[in-house]
CSV table of C-alpha atoms in Angstrom, one decimal:
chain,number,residue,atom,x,y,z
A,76,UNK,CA,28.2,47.1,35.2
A,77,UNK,CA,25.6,44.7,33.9
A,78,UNK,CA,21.8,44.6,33.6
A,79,UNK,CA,20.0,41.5,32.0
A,80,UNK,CA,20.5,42.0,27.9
A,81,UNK,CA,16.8,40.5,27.5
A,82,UNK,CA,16.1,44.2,27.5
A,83,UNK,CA,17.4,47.2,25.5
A,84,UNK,CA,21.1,47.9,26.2
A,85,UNK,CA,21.5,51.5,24.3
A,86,UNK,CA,25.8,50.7,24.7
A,87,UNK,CA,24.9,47.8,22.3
A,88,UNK,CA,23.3,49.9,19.5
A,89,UNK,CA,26.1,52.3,20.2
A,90,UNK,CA,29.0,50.3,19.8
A,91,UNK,CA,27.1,47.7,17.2
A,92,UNK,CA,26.7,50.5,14.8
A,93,UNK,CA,30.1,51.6,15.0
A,94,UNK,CA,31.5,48.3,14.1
A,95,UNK,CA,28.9,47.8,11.0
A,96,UNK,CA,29.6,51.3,9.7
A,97,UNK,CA,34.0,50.2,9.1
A,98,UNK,CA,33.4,46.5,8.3
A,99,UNK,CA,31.5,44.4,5.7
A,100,UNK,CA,29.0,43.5,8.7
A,101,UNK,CA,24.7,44.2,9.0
A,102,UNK,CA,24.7,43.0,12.6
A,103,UNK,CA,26.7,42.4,16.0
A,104,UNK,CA,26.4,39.6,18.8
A,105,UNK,CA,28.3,40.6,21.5
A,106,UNK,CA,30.2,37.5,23.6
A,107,UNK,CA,32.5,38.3,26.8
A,108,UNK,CA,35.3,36.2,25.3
A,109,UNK,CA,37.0,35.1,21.7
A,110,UNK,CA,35.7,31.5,21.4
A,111,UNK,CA,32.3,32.7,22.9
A,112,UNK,CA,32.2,34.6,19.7
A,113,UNK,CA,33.9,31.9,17.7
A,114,UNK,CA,31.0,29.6,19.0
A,115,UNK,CA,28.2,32.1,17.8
A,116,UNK,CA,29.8,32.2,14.5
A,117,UNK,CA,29.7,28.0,14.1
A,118,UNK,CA,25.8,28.5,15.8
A,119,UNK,CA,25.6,31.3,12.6
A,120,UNK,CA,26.9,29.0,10.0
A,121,UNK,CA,24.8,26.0,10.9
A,122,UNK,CA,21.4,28.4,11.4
A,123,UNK,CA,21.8,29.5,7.9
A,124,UNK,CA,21.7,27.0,6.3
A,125,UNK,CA,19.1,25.1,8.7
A,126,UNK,CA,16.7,27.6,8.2
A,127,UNK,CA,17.1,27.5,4.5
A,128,UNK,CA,16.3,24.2,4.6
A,129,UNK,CA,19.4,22.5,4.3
A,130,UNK,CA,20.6,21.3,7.9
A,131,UNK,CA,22.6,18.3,6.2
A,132,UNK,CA,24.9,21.4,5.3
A,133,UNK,CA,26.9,21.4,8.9
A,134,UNK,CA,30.4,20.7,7.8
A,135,UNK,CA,33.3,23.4,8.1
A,136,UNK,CA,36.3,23.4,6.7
A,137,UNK,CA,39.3,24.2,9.1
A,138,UNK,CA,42.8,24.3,8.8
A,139,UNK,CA,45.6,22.0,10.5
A,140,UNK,CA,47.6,24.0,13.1
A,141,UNK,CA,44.8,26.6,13.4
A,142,UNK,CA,44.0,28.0,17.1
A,143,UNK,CA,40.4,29.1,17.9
A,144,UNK,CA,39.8,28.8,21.5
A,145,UNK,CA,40.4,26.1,24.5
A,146,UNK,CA,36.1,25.0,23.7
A,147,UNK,CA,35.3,21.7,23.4
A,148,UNK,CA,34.1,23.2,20.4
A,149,UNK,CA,36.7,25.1,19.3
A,150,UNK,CA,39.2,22.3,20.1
A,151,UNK,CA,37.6,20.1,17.7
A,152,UNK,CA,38.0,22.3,15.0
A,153,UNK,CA,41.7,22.2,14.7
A,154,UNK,CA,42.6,18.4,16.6
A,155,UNK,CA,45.7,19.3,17.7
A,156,UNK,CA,47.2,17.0,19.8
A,157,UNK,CA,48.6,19.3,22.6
A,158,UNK,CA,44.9,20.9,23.2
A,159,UNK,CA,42.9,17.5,22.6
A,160,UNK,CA,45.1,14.9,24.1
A,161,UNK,CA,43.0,12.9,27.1
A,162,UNK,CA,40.0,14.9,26.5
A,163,UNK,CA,38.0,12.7,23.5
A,164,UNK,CA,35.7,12.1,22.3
A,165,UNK,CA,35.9,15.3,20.1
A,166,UNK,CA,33.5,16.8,18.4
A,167,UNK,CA,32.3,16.0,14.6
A,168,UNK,CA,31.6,18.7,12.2
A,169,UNK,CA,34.8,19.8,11.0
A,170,UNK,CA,37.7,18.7,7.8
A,171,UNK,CA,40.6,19.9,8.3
A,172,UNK,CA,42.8,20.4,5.2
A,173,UNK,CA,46.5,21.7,5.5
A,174,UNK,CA,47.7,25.8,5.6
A,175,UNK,CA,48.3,27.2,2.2
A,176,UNK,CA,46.1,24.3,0.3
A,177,UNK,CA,43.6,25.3,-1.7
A,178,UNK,CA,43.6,22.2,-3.8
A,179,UNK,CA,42.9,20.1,-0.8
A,180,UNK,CA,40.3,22.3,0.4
A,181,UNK,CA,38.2,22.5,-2.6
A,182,UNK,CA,38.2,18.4,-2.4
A,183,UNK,CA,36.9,18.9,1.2
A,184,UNK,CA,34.0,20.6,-0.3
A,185,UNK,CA,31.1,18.4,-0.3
A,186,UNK,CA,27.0,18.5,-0.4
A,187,UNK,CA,27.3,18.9,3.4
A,188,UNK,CA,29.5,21.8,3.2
A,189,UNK,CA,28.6,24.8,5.1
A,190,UNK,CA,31.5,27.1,5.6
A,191,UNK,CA,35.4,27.3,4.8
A,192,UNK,CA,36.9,29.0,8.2
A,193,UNK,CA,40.4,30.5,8.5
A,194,UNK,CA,42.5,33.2,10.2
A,195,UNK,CA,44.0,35.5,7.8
A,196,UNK,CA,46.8,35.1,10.1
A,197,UNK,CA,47.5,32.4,11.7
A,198,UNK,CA,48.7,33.1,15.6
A,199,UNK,CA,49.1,30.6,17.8
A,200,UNK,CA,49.5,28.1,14.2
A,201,UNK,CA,52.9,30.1,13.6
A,202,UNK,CA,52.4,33.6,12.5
A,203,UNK,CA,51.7,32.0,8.9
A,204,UNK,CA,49.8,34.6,6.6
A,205,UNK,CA,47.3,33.6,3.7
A,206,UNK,CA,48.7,35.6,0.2
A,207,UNK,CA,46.2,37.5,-1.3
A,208,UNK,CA,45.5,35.5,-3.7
A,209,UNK,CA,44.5,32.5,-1.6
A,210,UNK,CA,41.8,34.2,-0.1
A,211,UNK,CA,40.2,35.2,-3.0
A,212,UNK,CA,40.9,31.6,-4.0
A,213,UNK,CA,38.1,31.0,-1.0
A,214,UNK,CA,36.2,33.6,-1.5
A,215,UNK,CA,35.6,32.2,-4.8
A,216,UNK,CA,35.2,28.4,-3.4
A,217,UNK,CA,32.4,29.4,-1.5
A,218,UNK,CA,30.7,31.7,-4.3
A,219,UNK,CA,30.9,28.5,-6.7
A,220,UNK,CA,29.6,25.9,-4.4
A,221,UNK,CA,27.6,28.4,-2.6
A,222,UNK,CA,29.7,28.2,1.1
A,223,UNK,CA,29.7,31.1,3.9
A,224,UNK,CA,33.5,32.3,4.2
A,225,UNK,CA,34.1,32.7,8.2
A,226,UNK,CA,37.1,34.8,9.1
A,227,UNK,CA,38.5,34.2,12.8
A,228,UNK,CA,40.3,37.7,13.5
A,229,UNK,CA,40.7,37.4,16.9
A,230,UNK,CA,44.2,38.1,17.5
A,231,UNK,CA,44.8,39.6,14.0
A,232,UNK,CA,42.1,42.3,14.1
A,233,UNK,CA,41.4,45.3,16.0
A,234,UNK,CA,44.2,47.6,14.1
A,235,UNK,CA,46.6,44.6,14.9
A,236,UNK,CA,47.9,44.9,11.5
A,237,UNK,CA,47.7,48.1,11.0
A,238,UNK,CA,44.1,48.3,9.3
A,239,UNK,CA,41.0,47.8,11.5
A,240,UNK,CA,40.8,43.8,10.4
A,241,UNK,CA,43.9,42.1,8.8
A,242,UNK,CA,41.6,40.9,5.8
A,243,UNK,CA,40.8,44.5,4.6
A,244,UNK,CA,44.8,44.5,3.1
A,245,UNK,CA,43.4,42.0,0.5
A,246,UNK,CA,39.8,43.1,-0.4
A,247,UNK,CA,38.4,40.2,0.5
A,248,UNK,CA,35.5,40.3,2.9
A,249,UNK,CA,34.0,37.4,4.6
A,250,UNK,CA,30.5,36.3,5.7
A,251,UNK,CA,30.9,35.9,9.3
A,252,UNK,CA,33.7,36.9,11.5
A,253,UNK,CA,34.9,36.5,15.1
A,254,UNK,CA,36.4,39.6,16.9
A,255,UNK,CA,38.0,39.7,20.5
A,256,UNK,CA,41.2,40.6,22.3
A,257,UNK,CA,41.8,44.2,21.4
A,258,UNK,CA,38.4,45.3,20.6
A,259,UNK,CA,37.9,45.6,24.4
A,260,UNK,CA,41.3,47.0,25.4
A,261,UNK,CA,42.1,44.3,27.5
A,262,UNK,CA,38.6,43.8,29.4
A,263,UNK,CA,36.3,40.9,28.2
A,264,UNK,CA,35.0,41.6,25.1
A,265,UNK,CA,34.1,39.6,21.9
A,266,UNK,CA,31.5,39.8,18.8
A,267,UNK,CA,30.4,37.9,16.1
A,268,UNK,CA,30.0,40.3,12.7
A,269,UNK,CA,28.0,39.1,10.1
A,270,UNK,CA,26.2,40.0,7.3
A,271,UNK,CA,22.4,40.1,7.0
A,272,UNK,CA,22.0,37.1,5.0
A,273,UNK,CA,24.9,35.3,6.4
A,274,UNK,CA,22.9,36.0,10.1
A,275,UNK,CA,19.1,35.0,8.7
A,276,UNK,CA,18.5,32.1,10.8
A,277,UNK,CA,19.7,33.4,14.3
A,278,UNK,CA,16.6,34.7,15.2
A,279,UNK,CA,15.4,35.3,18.8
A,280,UNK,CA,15.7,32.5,21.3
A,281,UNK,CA,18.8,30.7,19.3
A,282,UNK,CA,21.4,32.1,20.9
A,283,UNK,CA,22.2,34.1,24.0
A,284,UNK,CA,24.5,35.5,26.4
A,285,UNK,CA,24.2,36.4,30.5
A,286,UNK,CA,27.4,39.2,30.4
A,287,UNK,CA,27.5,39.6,26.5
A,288,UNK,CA,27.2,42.9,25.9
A,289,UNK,CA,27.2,44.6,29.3
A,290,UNK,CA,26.8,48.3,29.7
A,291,UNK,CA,30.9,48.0,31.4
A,292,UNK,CA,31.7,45.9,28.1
A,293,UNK,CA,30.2,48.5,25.7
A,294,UNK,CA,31.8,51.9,27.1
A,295,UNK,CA,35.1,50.1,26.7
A,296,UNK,CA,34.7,49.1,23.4
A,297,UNK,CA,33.1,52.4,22.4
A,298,UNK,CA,37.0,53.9,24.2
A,299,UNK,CA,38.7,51.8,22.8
A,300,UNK,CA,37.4,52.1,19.0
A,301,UNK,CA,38.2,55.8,19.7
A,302,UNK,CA,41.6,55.2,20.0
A,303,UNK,CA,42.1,52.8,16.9
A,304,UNK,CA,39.7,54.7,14.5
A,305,UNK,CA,41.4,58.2,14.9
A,306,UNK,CA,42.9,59.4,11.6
A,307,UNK,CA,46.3,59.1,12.8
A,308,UNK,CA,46.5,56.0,14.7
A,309,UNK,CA,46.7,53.1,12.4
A,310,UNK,CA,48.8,54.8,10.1
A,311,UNK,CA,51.6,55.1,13.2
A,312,UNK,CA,50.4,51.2,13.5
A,313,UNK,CA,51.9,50.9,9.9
A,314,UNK,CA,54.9,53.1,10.5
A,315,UNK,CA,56.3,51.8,13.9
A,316,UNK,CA,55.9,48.0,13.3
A,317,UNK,CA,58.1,49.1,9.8
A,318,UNK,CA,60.8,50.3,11.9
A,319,UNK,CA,60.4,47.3,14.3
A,320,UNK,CA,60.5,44.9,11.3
A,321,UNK,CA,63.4,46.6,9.5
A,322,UNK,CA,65.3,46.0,13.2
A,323,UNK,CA,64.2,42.0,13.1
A,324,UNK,CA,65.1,41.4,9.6
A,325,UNK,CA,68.7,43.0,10.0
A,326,UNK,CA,68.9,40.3,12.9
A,327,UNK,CA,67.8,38.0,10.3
A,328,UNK,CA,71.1,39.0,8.3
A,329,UNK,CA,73.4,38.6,11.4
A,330,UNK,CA,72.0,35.8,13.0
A,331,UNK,CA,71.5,33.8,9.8
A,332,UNK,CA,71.9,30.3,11.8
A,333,UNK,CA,69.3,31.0,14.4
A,334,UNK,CA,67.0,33.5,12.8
A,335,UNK,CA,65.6,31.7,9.4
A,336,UNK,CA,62.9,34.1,8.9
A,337,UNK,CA,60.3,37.4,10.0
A,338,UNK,CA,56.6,36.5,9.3
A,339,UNK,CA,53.9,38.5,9.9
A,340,UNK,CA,52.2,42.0,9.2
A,341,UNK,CA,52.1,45.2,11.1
A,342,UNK,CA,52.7,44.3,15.0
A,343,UNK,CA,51.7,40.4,14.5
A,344,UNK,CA,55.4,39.4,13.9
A,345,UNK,CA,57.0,36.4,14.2
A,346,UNK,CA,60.9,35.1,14.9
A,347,UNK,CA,61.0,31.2,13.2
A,348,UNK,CA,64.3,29.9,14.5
A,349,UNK,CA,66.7,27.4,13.5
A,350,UNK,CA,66.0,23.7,13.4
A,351,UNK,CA,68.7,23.8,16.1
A,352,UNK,CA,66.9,26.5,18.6
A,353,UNK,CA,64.1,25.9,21.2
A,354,UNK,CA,61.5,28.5,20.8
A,355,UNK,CA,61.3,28.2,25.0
A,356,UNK,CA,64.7,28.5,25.5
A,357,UNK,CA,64.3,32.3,23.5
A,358,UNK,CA,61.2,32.8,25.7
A,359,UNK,CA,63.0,32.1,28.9
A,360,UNK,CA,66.2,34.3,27.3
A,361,UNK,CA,64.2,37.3,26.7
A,362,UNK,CA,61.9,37.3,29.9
A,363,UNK,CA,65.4,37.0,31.7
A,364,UNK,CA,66.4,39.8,29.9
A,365,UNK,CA,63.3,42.0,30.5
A,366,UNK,CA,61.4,41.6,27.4
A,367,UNK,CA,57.8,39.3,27.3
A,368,UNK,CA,57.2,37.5,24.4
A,369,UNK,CA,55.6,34.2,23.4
A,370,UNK,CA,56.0,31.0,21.5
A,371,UNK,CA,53.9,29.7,18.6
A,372,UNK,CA,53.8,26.4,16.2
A,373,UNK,CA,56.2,25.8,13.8
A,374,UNK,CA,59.4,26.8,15.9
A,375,UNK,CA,58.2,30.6,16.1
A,376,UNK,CA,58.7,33.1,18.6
A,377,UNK,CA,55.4,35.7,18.3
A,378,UNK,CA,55.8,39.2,19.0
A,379,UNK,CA,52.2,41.1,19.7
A,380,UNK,CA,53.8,44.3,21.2
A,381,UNK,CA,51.4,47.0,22.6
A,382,UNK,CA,49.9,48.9,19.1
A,383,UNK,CA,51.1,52.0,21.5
A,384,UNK,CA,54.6,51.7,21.5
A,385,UNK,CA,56.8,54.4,19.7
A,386,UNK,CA,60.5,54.7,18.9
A,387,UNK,CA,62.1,54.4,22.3
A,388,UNK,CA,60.2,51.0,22.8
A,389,UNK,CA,61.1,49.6,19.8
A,390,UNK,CA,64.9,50.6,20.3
A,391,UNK,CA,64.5,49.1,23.7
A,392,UNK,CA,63.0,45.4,22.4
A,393,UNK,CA,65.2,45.4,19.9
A,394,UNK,CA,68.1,45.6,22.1
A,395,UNK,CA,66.6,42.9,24.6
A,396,UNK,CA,65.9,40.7,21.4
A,397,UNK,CA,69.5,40.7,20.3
A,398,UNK,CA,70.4,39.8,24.3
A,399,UNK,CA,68.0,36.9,23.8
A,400,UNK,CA,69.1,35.7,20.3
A,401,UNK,CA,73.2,36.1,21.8
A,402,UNK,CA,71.9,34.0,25.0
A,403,UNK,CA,70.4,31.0,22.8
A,404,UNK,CA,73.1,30.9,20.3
A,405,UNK,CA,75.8,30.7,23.4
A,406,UNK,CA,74.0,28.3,24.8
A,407,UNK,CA,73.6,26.2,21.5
């Protein structure tokens, strides 16, 4: 299952290939986790600019409530108090502006500037999604003050949304992105995408990685981007999380005092609840009732059900939703 990557690892150029030939990328790092790959993307951003003789461009823009990874790193990037409290100093590089701001972010922008970094989708920040027309906002920030745009798609991609990557609805393409969760299936698997330019100063000796991009790894990722790039499969992505939507937004409608709102795209949904409802208290409800799901920011319950799942599984969560949602408002 592994063999040193110093040496060719034909799964690499295999799988590597595949991802460059359905996304904006020129080349693939291979990490065994999501902030490993989030971390080579940071490394990215600062090489390119180093090696074009700018290393005083370090700084990153980031956005409040964001979730990246549990890195020192990573945790820096965001400063949220529940992942950073007791463990300072953190560290510098990062301005963090809030969701949804664009006017705040371009007075972020200064000559040490490197990168504007968001996730198309926020996850863990809330299941809060960029419009359109704020990510070509960035995209056009970082053409005019010449910036990298780094896309963190690590729970939103991988067909999560019903396309490949959830930044392909918009049009917009970035200059780096990170990749993990389901482009392995479920075994450890990340990858930093880049584009040539975007990837110039990472040359040899930069960057590295024991387990990234194991022969194991690389079959599972190859199976598992067989699944989500047959002709039919995202397209029943698009059409099941419909019906599973349609079924949360008539709960909206009866349960108007606990449910204020759906969020999300495809199977990246999320429940935001009442200012009088504990997000916890629905977790605990549902997992009593049979059903796992999770909590997020911003008084959200997030729903990341299997992309597998078909009409009788939707039905069935529906049903054990409901159970929840009658459970919390009893209890209320």
């Amino acid at each position: 299952c592994h063999t040193s990557n110093l040496y060719r690892v034909t799964g690499q150029e295999q799988l590597s290939r595949r991802l460059i030939d359905h996304t904006f990328a020129d080349t693939v790092f291979f990490t065994n986790s999501g902030v490993e790959a989030w971390e080579c993307a940071v490394k990215t951003i600062r090489r390119h600019f180093s090696a074009k003789g700018q290393p005083d461009r370090h700084r990153i823009v980031a956005i409040e409530g964001a979730f990246h990874g549990r890195t020192l790193g990573a945790i820096s990037s965001t400063r949220s108090e529940k992942m950073t409290g007791g463990l300072g100093p953190l560290l510098d590089g990062f301005d963090i502006v809030p969701f949804g701001d664009l006017t705040a972010m371009r007075a972020a922008i200064t000559p040490h500037t490197a990168a504007i970094m968001v996730e198309p989708i926020m996850g863990e920040g809330g299941i809060r999604s960029w419009t359109d027309q704020q990510l070509s906002g960035m995209r056009a920030l970082c053409d005019e003050f010449g910036l990298l745009l780094f896309f963190d798609e690590i729970q939103c991609g991988m067909g999560r949304t019903g396309r490949l990557f959830a930044h392909e609805w918009t049009g917009v393409t970035p200059d780096v992105m990170s990749v993990a969760k389901g482009i392995g299936g479920g075994f450890p698997l990340g990858a930093c995408l880049a584009t040539e330019d975007a990837a110039s100063g990472m040359t040899a000796g930069y960057h590295g990685s024991t387990y990234g991009g194991n022969p194991l790894a690389m079959a599972v990722g190859m199976a598992a981007l067989d699944v989500l790039l047959q002709p039919e499969f995202l397209p029943g992505v698009v059409e099941n999380a419909a019906k599973l939507r349609e079924g949360l937004e008539a709960f909206r409608r009866r349960h108007s005092n606990s449910v204020e709102e759906i969020r999300g795209t495809g199977m990246m949904l999320g429940i935001k609840l009442g200012p009088a409802y504990d997000p916890t208290q629905f977790v605990e409800a549902a997992l009593r009732a049979g059903l796992l799901v999770a909590r997020a920011s911003d008084n959200v319950v997030r729903l990341l059900p299997p992309l597998i799942i078909g009409d009788a599984e939707i039905v069935e969560a529906l049903r054990l939703i409901e159970t929840a949602l009658n459970g919390l408002e009893a209890a209320a």
